[in-house]
GROMACS .gro file of C-alpha atoms in nm:
model
   66
    1ARG     CA    1   8.970   3.099  -3.290
    2ASN     CA    2   8.885   2.955  -2.962
    3ASN     CA    3   8.872   2.564  -2.887
    4ILE     CA    4   8.500   2.573  -2.783
    5SER     CA    5   8.324   2.701  -3.098
    6ILE     CA    6   8.570   2.480  -3.327
    7ASN     CA    7   8.427   2.178  -3.139
    8PHE     CA    8   8.071   2.289  -3.090
    9ASN     CA    9   7.790   2.064  -3.229
   10LYS     CA   10   7.444   2.201  -3.241
   11ASN     CA   11   7.288   1.839  -3.285
   12TYR     CA   12   7.371   1.783  -2.920
   13CYS     CA   13   7.211   2.096  -2.792
   14CYS     CA   14   6.917   2.103  -2.594
   15GLY     CA   15   6.859   2.477  -2.606
   16CYS     CA   16   6.860   2.567  -2.236
   17THR     CA   17   7.060   2.881  -2.255
   18ALA     CA   18   7.276   2.751  -1.959
   19CYS     CA   19   7.576   2.861  -2.149
   20SER     CA   20   7.480   3.194  -2.265
   21SER     CA   21   7.350   3.263  -1.913
   22ILE     CA   22   7.684   3.170  -1.737
   23CYS     CA   23   7.930   3.356  -2.001
   24PRO     CA   24   8.106   3.634  -1.822
   25GLN     CA   25   8.176   3.821  -2.155
   26SER     CA   26   7.836   3.758  -2.314
   27ALA     CA   27   7.989   3.603  -2.582
   28ILE     CA   28   7.717   3.351  -2.653
   29SER     CA   29   7.404   3.422  -2.838
   30MET     CA   30   7.109   3.177  -2.850
   31LEU     CA   31   6.987   3.169  -3.224
   32ARG     CA   32   6.675   2.980  -3.370
   33ASP     CA   33   6.735   2.751  -3.637
   34ASP     CA   34   6.508   2.666  -3.939
   35GLU     CA   35   6.299   2.413  -3.712
   36GLY     CA   36   6.252   2.650  -3.418
   37PHE     CA   37   6.506   2.521  -3.200
   38PHE     CA   38   6.757   2.743  -3.021
   39TYR     CA   39   7.128   2.670  -3.027
   40PRO     CA   40   7.423   2.872  -2.896
   41LEU     CA   41   7.642   3.088  -3.142
   42ILE     CA   42   7.990   3.188  -2.980
   43ASN     CA   43   8.145   3.504  -3.081
   44ASP     CA   44   8.511   3.418  -3.119
   45ASP     CA   45   8.612   3.781  -3.074
   46THR     CA   46   8.453   3.817  -2.743
   47CYS     CA   47   8.519   3.482  -2.590
   48ILE     CA   48   8.781   3.423  -2.354
   49ASN     CA   49   8.797   3.052  -2.376
   50CYS     CA   50   8.713   3.039  -1.990
   51GLY     CA   51   8.538   2.715  -2.023
   52LEU     CA   52   8.239   2.800  -1.805
   53CYS     CA   53   7.989   2.723  -2.101
   54VAL     CA   54   8.136   2.375  -2.123
   55LYS     CA   55   8.110   2.313  -1.740
   56VAL     CA   56   7.751   2.396  -1.730
   57CYS     CA   57   7.627   2.222  -2.039
   58VAL     CA   58   7.434   1.884  -1.966
   59PHE     CA   59   7.553   1.742  -2.294
   60LYS     CA   60   7.914   1.872  -2.263
   61GLU     CA   61   8.058   1.538  -2.380
   62LYS     CA   62   7.850   1.505  -2.697
   63SER     CA   63   7.836   1.888  -2.767
   64ARG     CA   64   8.197   1.907  -2.781
   65GLY     CA   65   8.252   1.614  -3.044
   66LYS     CA   66   8.369   1.368  -2.788
   0.00000   0.00000   0.00000
């Protein structure tokens, strides 16, 4: 598994889709939770752990559990 999905916390996601838009592998899908909010789901098999999604995330410190 990659480090990005292990540390991801959807409670600190605004659902802006920046991470899924920047992913060069299209490894991030935006899903809707039970309350209707979008959050990213990272496909571990496709993700190359490039870190672009983390760089573009406005909540990067909180969303990675830091």
